[in-house]
CSV table of C-alpha atoms in Angstrom, one decimal:
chain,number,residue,atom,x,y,z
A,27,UNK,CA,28.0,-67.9,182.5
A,28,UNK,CA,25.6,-71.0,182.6
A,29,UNK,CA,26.4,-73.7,179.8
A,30,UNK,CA,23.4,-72.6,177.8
A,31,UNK,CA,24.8,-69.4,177.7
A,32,UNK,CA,28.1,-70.3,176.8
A,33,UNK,CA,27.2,-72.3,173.8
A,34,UNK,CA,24.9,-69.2,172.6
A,35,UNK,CA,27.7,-67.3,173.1
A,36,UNK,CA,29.6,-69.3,171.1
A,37,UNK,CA,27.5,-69.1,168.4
A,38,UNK,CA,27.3,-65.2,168.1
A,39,UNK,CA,31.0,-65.4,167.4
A,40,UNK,CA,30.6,-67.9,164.3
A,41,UNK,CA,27.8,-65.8,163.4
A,42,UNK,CA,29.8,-62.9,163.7
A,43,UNK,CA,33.4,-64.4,162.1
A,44,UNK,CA,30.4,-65.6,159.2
A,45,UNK,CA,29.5,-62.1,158.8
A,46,UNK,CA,33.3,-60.7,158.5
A,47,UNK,CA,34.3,-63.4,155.8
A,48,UNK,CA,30.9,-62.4,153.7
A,49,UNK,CA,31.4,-58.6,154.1
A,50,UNK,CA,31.2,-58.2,150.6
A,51,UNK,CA,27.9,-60.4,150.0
A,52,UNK,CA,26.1,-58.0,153.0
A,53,UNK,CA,27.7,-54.4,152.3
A,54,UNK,CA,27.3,-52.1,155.2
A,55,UNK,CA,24.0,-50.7,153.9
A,56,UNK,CA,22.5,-53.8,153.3
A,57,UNK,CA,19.7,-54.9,155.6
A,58,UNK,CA,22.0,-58.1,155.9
A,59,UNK,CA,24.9,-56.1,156.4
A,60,UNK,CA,23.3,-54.1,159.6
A,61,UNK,CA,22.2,-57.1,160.7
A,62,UNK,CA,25.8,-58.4,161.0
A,63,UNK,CA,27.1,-54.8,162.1
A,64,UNK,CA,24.7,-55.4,164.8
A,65,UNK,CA,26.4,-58.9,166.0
A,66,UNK,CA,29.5,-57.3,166.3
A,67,UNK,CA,28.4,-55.0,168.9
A,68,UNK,CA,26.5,-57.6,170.7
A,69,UNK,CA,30.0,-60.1,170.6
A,70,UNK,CA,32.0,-56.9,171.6
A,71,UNK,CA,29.4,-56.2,175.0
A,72,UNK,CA,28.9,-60.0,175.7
A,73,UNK,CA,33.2,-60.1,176.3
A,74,UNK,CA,32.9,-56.9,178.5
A,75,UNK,CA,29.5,-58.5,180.3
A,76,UNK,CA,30.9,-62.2,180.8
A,77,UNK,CA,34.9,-60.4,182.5
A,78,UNK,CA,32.8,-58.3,185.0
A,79,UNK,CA,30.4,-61.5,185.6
A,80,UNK,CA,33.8,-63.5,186.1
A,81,UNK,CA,35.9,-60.4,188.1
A,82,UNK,CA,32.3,-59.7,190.0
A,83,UNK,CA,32.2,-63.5,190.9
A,84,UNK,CA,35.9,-64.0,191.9
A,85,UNK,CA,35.8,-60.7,193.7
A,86,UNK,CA,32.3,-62.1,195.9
A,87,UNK,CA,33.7,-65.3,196.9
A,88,UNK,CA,36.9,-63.6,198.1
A,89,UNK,CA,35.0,-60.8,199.9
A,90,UNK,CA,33.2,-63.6,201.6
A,91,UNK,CA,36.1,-65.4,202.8
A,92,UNK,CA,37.6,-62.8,204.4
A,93,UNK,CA,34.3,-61.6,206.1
A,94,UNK,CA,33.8,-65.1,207.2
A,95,UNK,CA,37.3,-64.8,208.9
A,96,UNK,CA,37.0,-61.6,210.3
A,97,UNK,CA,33.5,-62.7,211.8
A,98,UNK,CA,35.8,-65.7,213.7
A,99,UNK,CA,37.8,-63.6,214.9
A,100,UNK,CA,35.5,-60.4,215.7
A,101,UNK,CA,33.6,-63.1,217.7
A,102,UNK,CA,36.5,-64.5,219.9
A,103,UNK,CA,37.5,-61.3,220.8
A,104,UNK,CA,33.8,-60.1,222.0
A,105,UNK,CA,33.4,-63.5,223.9
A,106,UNK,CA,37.3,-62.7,225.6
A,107,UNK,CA,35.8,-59.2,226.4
A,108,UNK,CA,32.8,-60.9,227.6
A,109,UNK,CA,34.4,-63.6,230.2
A,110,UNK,CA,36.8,-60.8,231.2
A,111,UNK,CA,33.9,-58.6,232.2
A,112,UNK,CA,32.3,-61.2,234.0
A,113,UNK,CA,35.8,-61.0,236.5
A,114,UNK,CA,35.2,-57.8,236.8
A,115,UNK,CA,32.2,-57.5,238.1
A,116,UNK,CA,33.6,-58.9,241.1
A,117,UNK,CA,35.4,-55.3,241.9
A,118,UNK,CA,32.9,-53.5,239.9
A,119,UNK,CA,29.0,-55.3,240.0
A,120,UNK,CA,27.0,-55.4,237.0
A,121,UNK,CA,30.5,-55.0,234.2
A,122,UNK,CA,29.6,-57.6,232.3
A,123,UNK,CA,25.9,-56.7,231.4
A,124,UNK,CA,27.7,-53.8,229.3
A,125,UNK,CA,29.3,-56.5,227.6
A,126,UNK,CA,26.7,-58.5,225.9
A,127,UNK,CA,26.7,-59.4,222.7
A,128,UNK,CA,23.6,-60.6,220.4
A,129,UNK,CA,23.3,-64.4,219.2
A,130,UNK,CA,21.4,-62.9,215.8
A,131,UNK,CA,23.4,-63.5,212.7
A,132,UNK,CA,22.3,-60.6,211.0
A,133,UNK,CA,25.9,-58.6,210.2
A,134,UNK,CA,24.6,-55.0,210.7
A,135,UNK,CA,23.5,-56.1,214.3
A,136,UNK,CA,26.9,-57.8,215.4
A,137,UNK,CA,28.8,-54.3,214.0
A,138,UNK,CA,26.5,-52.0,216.0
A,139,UNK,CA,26.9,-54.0,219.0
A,140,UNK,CA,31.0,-54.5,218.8
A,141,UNK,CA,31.0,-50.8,218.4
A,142,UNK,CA,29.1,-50.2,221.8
A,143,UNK,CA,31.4,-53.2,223.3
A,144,UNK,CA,34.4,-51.1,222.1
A,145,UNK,CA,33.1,-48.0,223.5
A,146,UNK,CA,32.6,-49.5,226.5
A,147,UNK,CA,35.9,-51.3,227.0
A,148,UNK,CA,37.9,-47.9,226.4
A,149,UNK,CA,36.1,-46.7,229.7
A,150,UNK,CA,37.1,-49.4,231.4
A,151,UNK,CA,40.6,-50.2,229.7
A,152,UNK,CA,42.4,-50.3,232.7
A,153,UNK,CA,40.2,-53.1,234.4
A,154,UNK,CA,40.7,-55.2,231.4
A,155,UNK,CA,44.7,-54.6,230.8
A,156,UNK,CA,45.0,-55.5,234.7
A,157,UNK,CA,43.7,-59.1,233.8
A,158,UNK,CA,46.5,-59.6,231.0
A,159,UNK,CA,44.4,-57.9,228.2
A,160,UNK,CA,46.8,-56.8,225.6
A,161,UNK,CA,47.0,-53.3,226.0
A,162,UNK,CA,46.0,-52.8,222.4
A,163,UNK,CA,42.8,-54.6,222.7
A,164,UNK,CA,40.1,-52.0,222.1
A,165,UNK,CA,41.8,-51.1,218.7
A,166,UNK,CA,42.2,-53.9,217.7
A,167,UNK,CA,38.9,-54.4,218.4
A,168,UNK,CA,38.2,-51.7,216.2
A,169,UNK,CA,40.4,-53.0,213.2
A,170,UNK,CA,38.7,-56.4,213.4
A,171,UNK,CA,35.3,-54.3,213.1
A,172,UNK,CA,36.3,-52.0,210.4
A,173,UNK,CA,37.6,-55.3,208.8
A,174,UNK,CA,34.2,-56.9,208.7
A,175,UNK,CA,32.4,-54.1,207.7
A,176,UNK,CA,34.6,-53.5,204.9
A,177,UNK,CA,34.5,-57.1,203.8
A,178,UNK,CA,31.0,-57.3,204.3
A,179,UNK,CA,30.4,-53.8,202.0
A,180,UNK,CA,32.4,-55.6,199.5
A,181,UNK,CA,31.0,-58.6,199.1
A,182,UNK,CA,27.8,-56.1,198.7
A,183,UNK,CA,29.3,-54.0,195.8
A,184,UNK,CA,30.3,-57.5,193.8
A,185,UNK,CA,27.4,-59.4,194.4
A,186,UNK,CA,25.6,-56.1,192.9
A,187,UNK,CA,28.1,-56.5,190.0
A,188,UNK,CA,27.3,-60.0,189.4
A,189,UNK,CA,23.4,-59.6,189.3
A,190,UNK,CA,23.8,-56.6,186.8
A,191,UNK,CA,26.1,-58.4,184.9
A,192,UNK,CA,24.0,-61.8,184.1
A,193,UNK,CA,21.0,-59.7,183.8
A,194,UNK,CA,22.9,-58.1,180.6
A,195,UNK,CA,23.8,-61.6,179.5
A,196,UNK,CA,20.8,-62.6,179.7
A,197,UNK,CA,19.5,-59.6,177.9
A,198,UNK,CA,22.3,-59.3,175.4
A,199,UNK,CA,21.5,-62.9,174.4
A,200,UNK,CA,17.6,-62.2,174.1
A,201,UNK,CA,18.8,-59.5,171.6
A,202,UNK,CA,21.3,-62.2,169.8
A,203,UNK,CA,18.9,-64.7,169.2
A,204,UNK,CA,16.2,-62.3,167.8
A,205,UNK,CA,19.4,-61.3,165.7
A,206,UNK,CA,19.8,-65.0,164.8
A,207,UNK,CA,16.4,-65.4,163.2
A,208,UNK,CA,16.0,-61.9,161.5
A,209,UNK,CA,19.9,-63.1,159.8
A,210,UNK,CA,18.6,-66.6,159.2
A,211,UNK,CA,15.9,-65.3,157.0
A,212,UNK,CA,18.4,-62.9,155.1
A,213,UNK,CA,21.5,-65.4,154.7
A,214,UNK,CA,19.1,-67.8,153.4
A,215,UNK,CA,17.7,-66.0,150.7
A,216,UNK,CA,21.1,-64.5,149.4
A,217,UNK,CA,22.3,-68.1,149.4
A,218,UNK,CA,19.2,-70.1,148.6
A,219,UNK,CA,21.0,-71.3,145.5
A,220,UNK,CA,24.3,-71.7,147.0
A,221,UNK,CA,24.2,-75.2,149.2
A,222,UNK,CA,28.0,-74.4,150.3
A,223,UNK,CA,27.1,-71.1,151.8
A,224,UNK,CA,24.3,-72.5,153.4
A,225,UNK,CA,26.1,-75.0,154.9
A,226,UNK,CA,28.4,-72.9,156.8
A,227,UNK,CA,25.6,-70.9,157.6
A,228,UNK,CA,23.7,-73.2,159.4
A,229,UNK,CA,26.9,-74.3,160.8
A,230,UNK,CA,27.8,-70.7,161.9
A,231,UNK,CA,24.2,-70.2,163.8
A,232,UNK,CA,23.6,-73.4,164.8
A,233,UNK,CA,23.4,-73.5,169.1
A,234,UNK,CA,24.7,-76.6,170.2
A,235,UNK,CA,22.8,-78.5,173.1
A,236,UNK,CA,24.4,-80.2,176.2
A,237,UNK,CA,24.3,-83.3,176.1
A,238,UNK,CA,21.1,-84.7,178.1
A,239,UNK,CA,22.4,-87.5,180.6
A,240,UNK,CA,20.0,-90.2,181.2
A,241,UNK,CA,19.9,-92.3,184.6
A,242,UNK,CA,19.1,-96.2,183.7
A,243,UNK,CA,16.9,-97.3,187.1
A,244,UNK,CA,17.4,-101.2,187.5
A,245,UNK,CA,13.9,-102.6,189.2
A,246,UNK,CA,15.0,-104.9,192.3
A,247,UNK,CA,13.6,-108.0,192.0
A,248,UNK,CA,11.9,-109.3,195.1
């Protein structure tokens, strides 16, 4: 969660623990005391929202790792295929134009085409294992592809997580600060003669800001 978001967050929690420790000023069906019925839910979804942002996060930049190594190594063994098939089209003309593989970086390309490169190396497996290929090359060819594609699908699934997961924060906190005022007005009045209670009200709700950092330019002097 951004900052802003943290602090808000932080503040539905006092509002909540406010709420708890007053449970007898705002019984449960008190305006007031639905009000504060309603906070607790909100608390209760903002903790599930803010672990499956954090998992959904953690889980993305992993994913992306190890598709960003499986793309190294998917790509060394395609250009070994490659330069291979270039010898052999000295026995067998025209080898390595079966073996070419797209400069795009767009993933789905680079998968279809490793697949063809892999179907095509199987037909020609001997040819390749005769110049020292290890005789295991096309599958693990195939492992390295399956291994991309998985990591990329993954990194898919968790970056949907983490959109759909700050979109509720976002829209749990909408509903939290509309809670906020509607509260404000209630607690007031119950307390209006009560400075103490007001105090730790305002205390409760109150959002702190971050701190605004300000850059001090010194004028060169010519």
């Amino acid at each position: 969660m951004r900052d802003i978001e943290i602090r808000e967050g932080q503040a539905l929690n006092r509002i909540n623990d406010f709420g708890q420790s007053r449970a007898a000023d705002f019984p449960a069906a008190s305006l007031g005391g639905q009000k504060f019925a309603e906070v607790k839910a909100l608390v209760s979804a903002l903790d599930d929202l803010g672990e499956e942002q954090a998992n959904a996060t953690g889980g993305a930049q992993s994913s992306a790792e190890i598709k960003a190594n499986h793309r190294v190594t998917l790509k060394q063994m395609l250009r070994a295929i490659r330069q291979t098939a270039k010898a052999i089209d000295a026995d067998k003309p025209g080898t390595s134009e079966k073996f070419k593989f797209p400069a795009t970086k767009s993933d789905e390309t680079l998968i279809n085409a490793a697949r063809s490169i892999a179907s095509e190396a199987q037909a020609l497996a001997a040819d390749f294992t005769q110049r020292e290929m290890a005789p295991t090359f096309v599958a693990d060819l195939n492992t390295i592809i399956d291994g991309f594609e998985n990591a990329d699908n993954s990194l898919n699934l968790y970056t949907g997580k983490r959109v759909s997961s700050t979109a509720g924060i976002k829209a749990t906190l909408a509903q939290a600060r509309q809670l906020r005022g509607e509260l404000n007005s209630i607690v007031t009045n119950k307390y209006r003669n009560d400075p103490a209670s007001l105090a730790a009200w305002e205390s409760a709700s109150h959002v702190e800001r971050p701190p605004v950092s300000t850059k001090k330019s010194t004028a060169k002097k010519g």
